[in-house]
Amino acid sequence: MLGDKGLLENVTLKCAKAEALPFATHRFDLVLSVLSLHHLSDPVRGLREMCRVLAPKGKMIIADWKPVKSPVVPHAEKDIPSPQFLKQELGLLGFSAKVHQSRYWYVADLTR
């Protein structure tokens, strides 16, 4: 289906650990992480890698669960990086974050 529209010619799929991305520094204008940060074995290293591959004027958006006990959130509270953790770690890397929160999730819009 994608091949019929010529989209596959411009898409490359890679399987890699988020903590060691196989891409050049400053390669992407947009880095998007949706409901995956809490799955990383080392979230700090994963965030550093996302920052590394982001172009200097690029945009990073991270959406994830909030660490709350709820039947809606399918993970243990202790396994989920909080919005405060995200802001702190990315602040150390020179980013500022606008964080929008709901009851169960958050979205962080990050800029250098």
Short mmCIF file of N, CA and C in Angstrom, two decimals:
data_model
loop_
_atom_site.label_atom_id
_atom_site.label_comp_id
_atom_site.label_asym_id
_atom_site.label_seq_id
_atom_site.Cartn_x
_atom_site.Cartn_y
_atom_site.Cartn_z
N MET A 1 0.81 -1.19 0.00
CA MET A 1 0.00 0.00 0.00
C MET A 1 0.86 1.26 0.00
N LEU A 2 1.85 1.35 0.91
CA LEU A 2 2.73 2.51 0.93
C LEU A 2 3.56 2.60 -0.34
N GLY A 3 4.01 1.44 -0.81
CA GLY A 3 4.82 1.43 -2.02
C GLY A 3 4.07 1.96 -3.22
N ASP A 4 2.76 1.77 -3.26
CA ASP A 4 1.97 2.26 -4.37
C ASP A 4 2.00 3.77 -4.47
N LYS A 5 2.17 4.44 -3.36
CA LYS A 5 2.17 5.91 -3.35
C LYS A 5 3.59 6.47 -3.37
N GLY A 6 4.59 5.62 -3.41
CA GLY A 6 5.97 6.08 -3.45
C GLY A 6 6.52 6.51 -2.10
N LEU A 7 5.82 6.24 -1.00
CA LEU A 7 6.28 6.69 0.30
C LEU A 7 7.48 5.90 0.81
N LEU A 8 7.58 4.64 0.44
CA LEU A 8 8.68 3.83 0.93
C LEU A 8 10.03 4.30 0.43
N GLU A 9 10.05 5.01 -0.66
CA GLU A 9 11.31 5.50 -1.19
C GLU A 9 11.96 6.50 -0.25
N ASN A 10 11.18 7.17 0.59
CA ASN A 10 11.70 8.20 1.48
C ASN A 10 11.68 7.79 2.95
N VAL A 11 11.43 6.53 3.23
CA VAL A 11 11.34 6.06 4.61
C VAL A 11 12.36 4.96 4.84
N THR A 12 13.10 5.09 5.93
CA THR A 12 14.04 4.05 6.34
C THR A 12 13.67 3.65 7.75
N LEU A 13 13.46 2.37 7.96
CA LEU A 13 13.14 1.87 9.29
C LEU A 13 14.39 1.27 9.91
N LYS A 14 14.65 1.60 11.18
CA LYS A 14 15.80 1.07 11.90
C LYS A 14 15.33 0.51 13.23
N CYS A 15 15.88 -0.58 13.63
CA CYS A 15 15.61 -1.16 14.94
C CYS A 15 16.85 -0.88 15.79
N ALA A 16 16.66 -0.15 16.88
CA ALA A 16 17.80 0.23 17.71
C ALA A 16 17.33 0.53 19.13
N LYS A 17 18.26 0.55 20.05
CA LYS A 17 17.96 0.96 21.43
C LYS A 17 17.92 2.48 21.46
N ALA A 18 16.94 3.02 22.17
CA ALA A 18 16.80 4.47 22.29
C ALA A 18 18.01 5.09 22.98
N GLU A 19 18.68 4.31 23.80
CA GLU A 19 19.85 4.81 24.53
C GLU A 19 21.11 4.85 23.67
N ALA A 20 21.05 4.35 22.43
CA ALA A 20 22.19 4.36 21.51
C ALA A 20 21.65 4.45 20.08
N LEU A 21 21.15 5.60 19.71
CA LEU A 21 20.53 5.77 18.39
C LEU A 21 21.57 5.75 17.28
N PRO A 22 21.30 5.02 16.19
CA PRO A 22 22.28 4.89 15.10
C PRO A 22 22.16 6.01 14.06
N PHE A 23 22.08 7.26 14.54
CA PHE A 23 21.92 8.41 13.65
C PHE A 23 22.96 9.46 13.96
N ALA A 24 23.29 10.24 12.96
CA ALA A 24 24.27 11.31 13.13
C ALA A 24 23.73 12.39 14.08
N THR A 25 24.64 13.07 14.72
CA THR A 25 24.29 14.20 15.58
C THR A 25 23.58 15.27 14.76
N HIS A 26 22.54 15.86 15.33
CA HIS A 26 21.75 16.94 14.70
C HIS A 26 21.07 16.49 13.42
N ARG A 27 20.70 15.24 13.31
CA ARG A 27 20.13 14.67 12.08
C ARG A 27 18.67 15.05 11.85
N PHE A 28 17.87 15.26 12.92
CA PHE A 28 16.43 15.40 12.76
C PHE A 28 15.90 16.76 13.21
N ASP A 29 14.94 17.26 12.47
CA ASP A 29 14.26 18.50 12.83
C ASP A 29 13.18 18.26 13.87
N LEU A 30 12.71 17.03 13.98
CA LEU A 30 11.67 16.68 14.94
C LEU A 30 12.01 15.34 15.59
N VAL A 31 11.95 15.32 16.91
CA VAL A 31 12.08 14.08 17.67
C VAL A 31 10.78 13.93 18.44
N LEU A 32 10.14 12.79 18.26
CA LEU A 32 8.83 12.53 18.85
C LEU A 32 8.89 11.22 19.64
N SER A 33 8.48 11.28 20.90
CA SER A 33 8.44 10.08 21.74
C SER A 33 7.04 10.00 22.33
N VAL A 34 6.31 8.96 21.98
CA VAL A 34 4.93 8.81 22.44
C VAL A 34 4.79 7.52 23.25
N LEU A 35 4.48 7.67 24.52
CA LEU A 35 4.26 6.56 25.44
C LEU A 35 5.38 5.53 25.40
N SER A 36 6.62 6.02 25.34
CA SER A 36 7.75 5.09 25.29
C SER A 36 8.84 5.38 26.32
N LEU A 37 8.92 6.58 26.84
CA LEU A 37 9.99 6.93 27.77
C LEU A 37 10.03 5.98 28.96
N HIS A 38 8.89 5.58 29.46
CA HIS A 38 8.85 4.69 30.62
C HIS A 38 9.33 3.27 30.31
N HIS A 39 9.52 2.94 29.06
CA HIS A 39 10.02 1.61 28.68
C HIS A 39 11.54 1.55 28.60
N LEU A 40 12.20 2.69 28.67
CA LEU A 40 13.66 2.71 28.52
C LEU A 40 14.34 2.19 29.77
N SER A 41 15.40 1.40 29.57
CA SER A 41 16.16 0.89 30.72
C SER A 41 16.94 2.01 31.39
N ASP A 42 17.29 3.04 30.63
CA ASP A 42 18.01 4.21 31.16
C ASP A 42 17.40 5.47 30.56
N PRO A 43 16.34 6.01 31.16
CA PRO A 43 15.67 7.18 30.58
C PRO A 43 16.57 8.40 30.40
N VAL A 44 17.52 8.61 31.31
CA VAL A 44 18.42 9.77 31.17
C VAL A 44 19.26 9.62 29.91
N ARG A 45 19.81 8.44 29.71
CA ARG A 45 20.62 8.22 28.50
C ARG A 45 19.77 8.32 27.23
N GLY A 46 18.54 7.82 27.30
CA GLY A 46 17.63 7.94 26.16
C GLY A 46 17.33 9.40 25.83
N LEU A 47 17.10 10.21 26.86
CA LEU A 47 16.84 11.64 26.63
C LEU A 47 18.07 12.33 26.03
N ARG A 48 19.25 11.96 26.51
CA ARG A 48 20.48 12.53 25.95
C ARG A 48 20.63 12.19 24.48
N GLU A 49 20.29 10.96 24.12
CA GLU A 49 20.37 10.56 22.72
C GLU A 49 19.36 11.32 21.86
N MET A 50 18.15 11.51 22.39
CA MET A 50 17.15 12.29 21.65
C MET A 50 17.65 13.71 21.41
N CYS A 51 18.26 14.29 22.43
CA CYS A 51 18.81 15.64 22.29
C CYS A 51 19.97 15.67 21.30
N ARG A 52 20.79 14.64 21.31
CA ARG A 52 21.94 14.58 20.41
C ARG A 52 21.53 14.57 18.95
N VAL A 53 20.50 13.80 18.61
CA VAL A 53 20.11 13.68 17.20
C VAL A 53 19.22 14.83 16.73
N LEU A 54 18.76 15.66 17.66
CA LEU A 54 17.89 16.79 17.30
C LEU A 54 18.72 17.95 16.75
N ALA A 55 18.28 18.50 15.63
CA ALA A 55 18.94 19.65 15.02
C ALA A 55 18.89 20.84 15.98
N PRO A 56 19.86 21.77 15.88
CA PRO A 56 19.91 22.91 16.79
C PRO A 56 18.60 23.71 16.88
N LYS A 57 17.88 23.86 15.81
CA LYS A 57 16.61 24.59 15.84
C LYS A 57 15.42 23.64 15.74
N GLY A 58 15.66 22.38 16.07
CA GLY A 58 14.61 21.37 15.98
C GLY A 58 13.64 21.44 17.14
N LYS A 59 12.64 20.58 17.08
CA LYS A 59 11.59 20.51 18.09
C LYS A 59 11.50 19.08 18.61
N MET A 60 11.31 18.96 19.93
CA MET A 60 11.14 17.66 20.54
C MET A 60 9.80 17.65 21.29
N ILE A 61 9.04 16.60 21.09
CA ILE A 61 7.77 16.44 21.77
C ILE A 61 7.78 15.06 22.44
N ILE A 62 7.50 15.06 23.74
CA ILE A 62 7.47 13.80 24.49
C ILE A 62 6.12 13.70 25.18
N ALA A 63 5.43 12.60 24.92
CA ALA A 63 4.16 12.33 25.60
C ALA A 63 4.29 11.00 26.34
N ASP A 64 3.83 11.00 27.58
CA ASP A 64 3.92 9.75 28.34
C ASP A 64 2.88 9.76 29.46
N TRP A 65 2.77 8.60 30.09
CA TRP A 65 1.89 8.47 31.25
C TRP A 65 2.45 9.28 32.40
N LYS A 66 1.59 9.72 33.29
CA LYS A 66 2.03 10.30 34.55
C LYS A 66 2.17 9.15 35.55
N PRO A 67 3.09 9.30 36.52
CA PRO A 67 3.25 8.24 37.52
C PRO A 67 2.13 8.30 38.57
N VAL A 68 1.00 7.77 38.21
CA VAL A 68 -0.15 7.74 39.12
C VAL A 68 -0.66 6.31 39.21
N LYS A 69 -1.24 5.99 40.35
CA LYS A 69 -1.85 4.68 40.51
C LYS A 69 -3.27 4.77 39.96
N SER A 70 -3.53 3.98 38.93
CA SER A 70 -4.83 4.06 38.27
C SER A 70 -5.05 2.82 37.42
N PRO A 71 -6.29 2.41 37.26
CA PRO A 71 -6.58 1.30 36.36
C PRO A 71 -6.38 1.69 34.89
N VAL A 72 -6.29 2.99 34.63
CA VAL A 72 -6.11 3.48 33.25
C VAL A 72 -4.65 3.35 32.82
N VAL A 73 -3.73 3.63 33.75
CA VAL A 73 -2.30 3.60 33.44
C VAL A 73 -1.79 2.17 33.65
N PRO A 74 -1.30 1.54 32.57
CA PRO A 74 -0.95 0.11 32.64
C PRO A 74 0.45 -0.20 33.19
N HIS A 75 1.03 0.72 33.97
CA HIS A 75 2.39 0.52 34.47
C HIS A 75 2.47 0.95 35.93
N ALA A 76 3.47 0.43 36.63
CA ALA A 76 3.69 0.80 38.02
C ALA A 76 4.20 2.24 38.10
N GLU A 77 3.75 2.95 39.12
CA GLU A 77 4.15 4.35 39.30
C GLU A 77 5.66 4.52 39.29
N LYS A 78 6.36 3.61 39.95
CA LYS A 78 7.82 3.72 40.09
C LYS A 78 8.55 3.60 38.75
N ASP A 79 7.91 3.04 37.73
CA ASP A 79 8.54 2.83 36.43
C ASP A 79 8.35 4.00 35.46
N ILE A 80 7.62 5.03 35.87
CA ILE A 80 7.27 6.09 34.95
C ILE A 80 7.97 7.39 35.33
N PRO A 81 8.82 7.93 34.43
CA PRO A 81 9.44 9.23 34.70
C PRO A 81 8.38 10.33 34.77
N SER A 82 8.47 11.15 35.78
CA SER A 82 7.48 12.21 35.97
C SER A 82 7.77 13.41 35.08
N PRO A 83 6.79 14.28 34.89
CA PRO A 83 7.04 15.53 34.14
C PRO A 83 8.14 16.36 34.80
N GLN A 84 8.22 16.35 36.13
CA GLN A 84 9.26 17.10 36.83
C GLN A 84 10.65 16.52 36.53
N PHE A 85 10.75 15.20 36.50
CA PHE A 85 12.00 14.54 36.14
C PHE A 85 12.42 14.96 34.73
N LEU A 86 11.47 14.93 33.81
CA LEU A 86 11.74 15.29 32.42
C LEU A 86 12.25 16.73 32.33
N LYS A 87 11.55 17.66 32.97
CA LYS A 87 11.97 19.07 32.94
C LYS A 87 13.36 19.25 33.55
N GLN A 88 13.63 18.56 34.65
CA GLN A 88 14.93 18.67 35.31
C GLN A 88 16.05 18.15 34.42
N GLU A 89 15.90 16.95 33.90
CA GLU A 89 16.96 16.34 33.08
C GLU A 89 17.19 17.11 31.79
N LEU A 90 16.11 17.53 31.14
CA LEU A 90 16.28 18.27 29.89
C LEU A 90 16.76 19.69 30.14
N GLY A 91 16.44 20.24 31.30
CA GLY A 91 16.99 21.55 31.67
C GLY A 91 18.50 21.50 31.77
N LEU A 92 19.03 20.40 32.31
CA LEU A 92 20.48 20.22 32.40
C LEU A 92 21.12 20.14 31.02
N LEU A 93 20.34 19.76 30.02
CA LEU A 93 20.84 19.64 28.65
C LEU A 93 20.55 20.88 27.82
N GLY A 94 20.06 21.94 28.48
CA GLY A 94 19.84 23.21 27.79
C GLY A 94 18.47 23.38 27.16
N PHE A 95 17.50 22.60 27.57
CA PHE A 95 16.15 22.69 27.01
C PHE A 95 15.20 23.32 28.01
N SER A 96 14.21 24.01 27.49
CA SER A 96 13.10 24.45 28.32
C SER A 96 11.87 23.69 27.84
N ALA A 97 10.93 23.46 28.77
CA ALA A 97 9.77 22.63 28.45
C ALA A 97 8.49 23.32 28.83
N LYS A 98 7.53 23.25 27.93
CA LYS A 98 6.15 23.58 28.24
C LYS A 98 5.48 22.23 28.43
N VAL A 99 4.96 21.99 29.63
CA VAL A 99 4.36 20.69 29.91
C VAL A 99 2.86 20.86 30.12
N HIS A 100 2.10 20.12 29.35
CA HIS A 100 0.64 20.10 29.46
C HIS A 100 0.28 18.78 30.12
N GLN A 101 -0.50 18.85 31.19
CA GLN A 101 -0.82 17.64 31.94
C GLN A 101 -2.32 17.40 32.00
N SER A 102 -2.66 16.14 31.96
CA SER A 102 -4.03 15.73 32.22
C SER A 102 -3.99 14.85 33.46
N ARG A 103 -5.05 14.18 33.73
CA ARG A 103 -5.10 13.32 34.91
C ARG A 103 -4.12 12.15 34.82
N TYR A 104 -3.97 11.57 33.63
CA TYR A 104 -3.17 10.35 33.48
C TYR A 104 -1.94 10.48 32.59
N TRP A 105 -1.78 11.56 31.85
CA TRP A 105 -0.67 11.67 30.92
C TRP A 105 -0.18 13.11 30.87
N TYR A 106 0.96 13.29 30.22
CA TYR A 106 1.49 14.63 29.98
C TYR A 106 2.12 14.69 28.59
N VAL A 107 2.22 15.90 28.08
CA VAL A 107 2.90 16.17 26.81
C VAL A 107 3.86 17.30 27.06
N ALA A 108 5.12 17.10 26.71
CA ALA A 108 6.14 18.12 26.88
C ALA A 108 6.58 18.61 25.50
N ASP A 109 6.53 19.91 25.32
CA ASP A 109 6.96 20.58 24.09
C ASP A 109 8.28 21.26 24.44
N LEU A 110 9.36 20.77 23.83
CA LEU A 110 10.70 21.20 24.25
C LEU A 110 11.42 22.00 23.19
N THR A 111 12.14 23.03 23.66
CA THR A 111 12.96 23.87 22.78
C THR A 111 14.28 24.14 23.47
N ARG A 112 15.29 24.43 22.68
CA ARG A 112 16.62 24.78 23.25
C ARG A 112 16.61 26.23 23.68
#
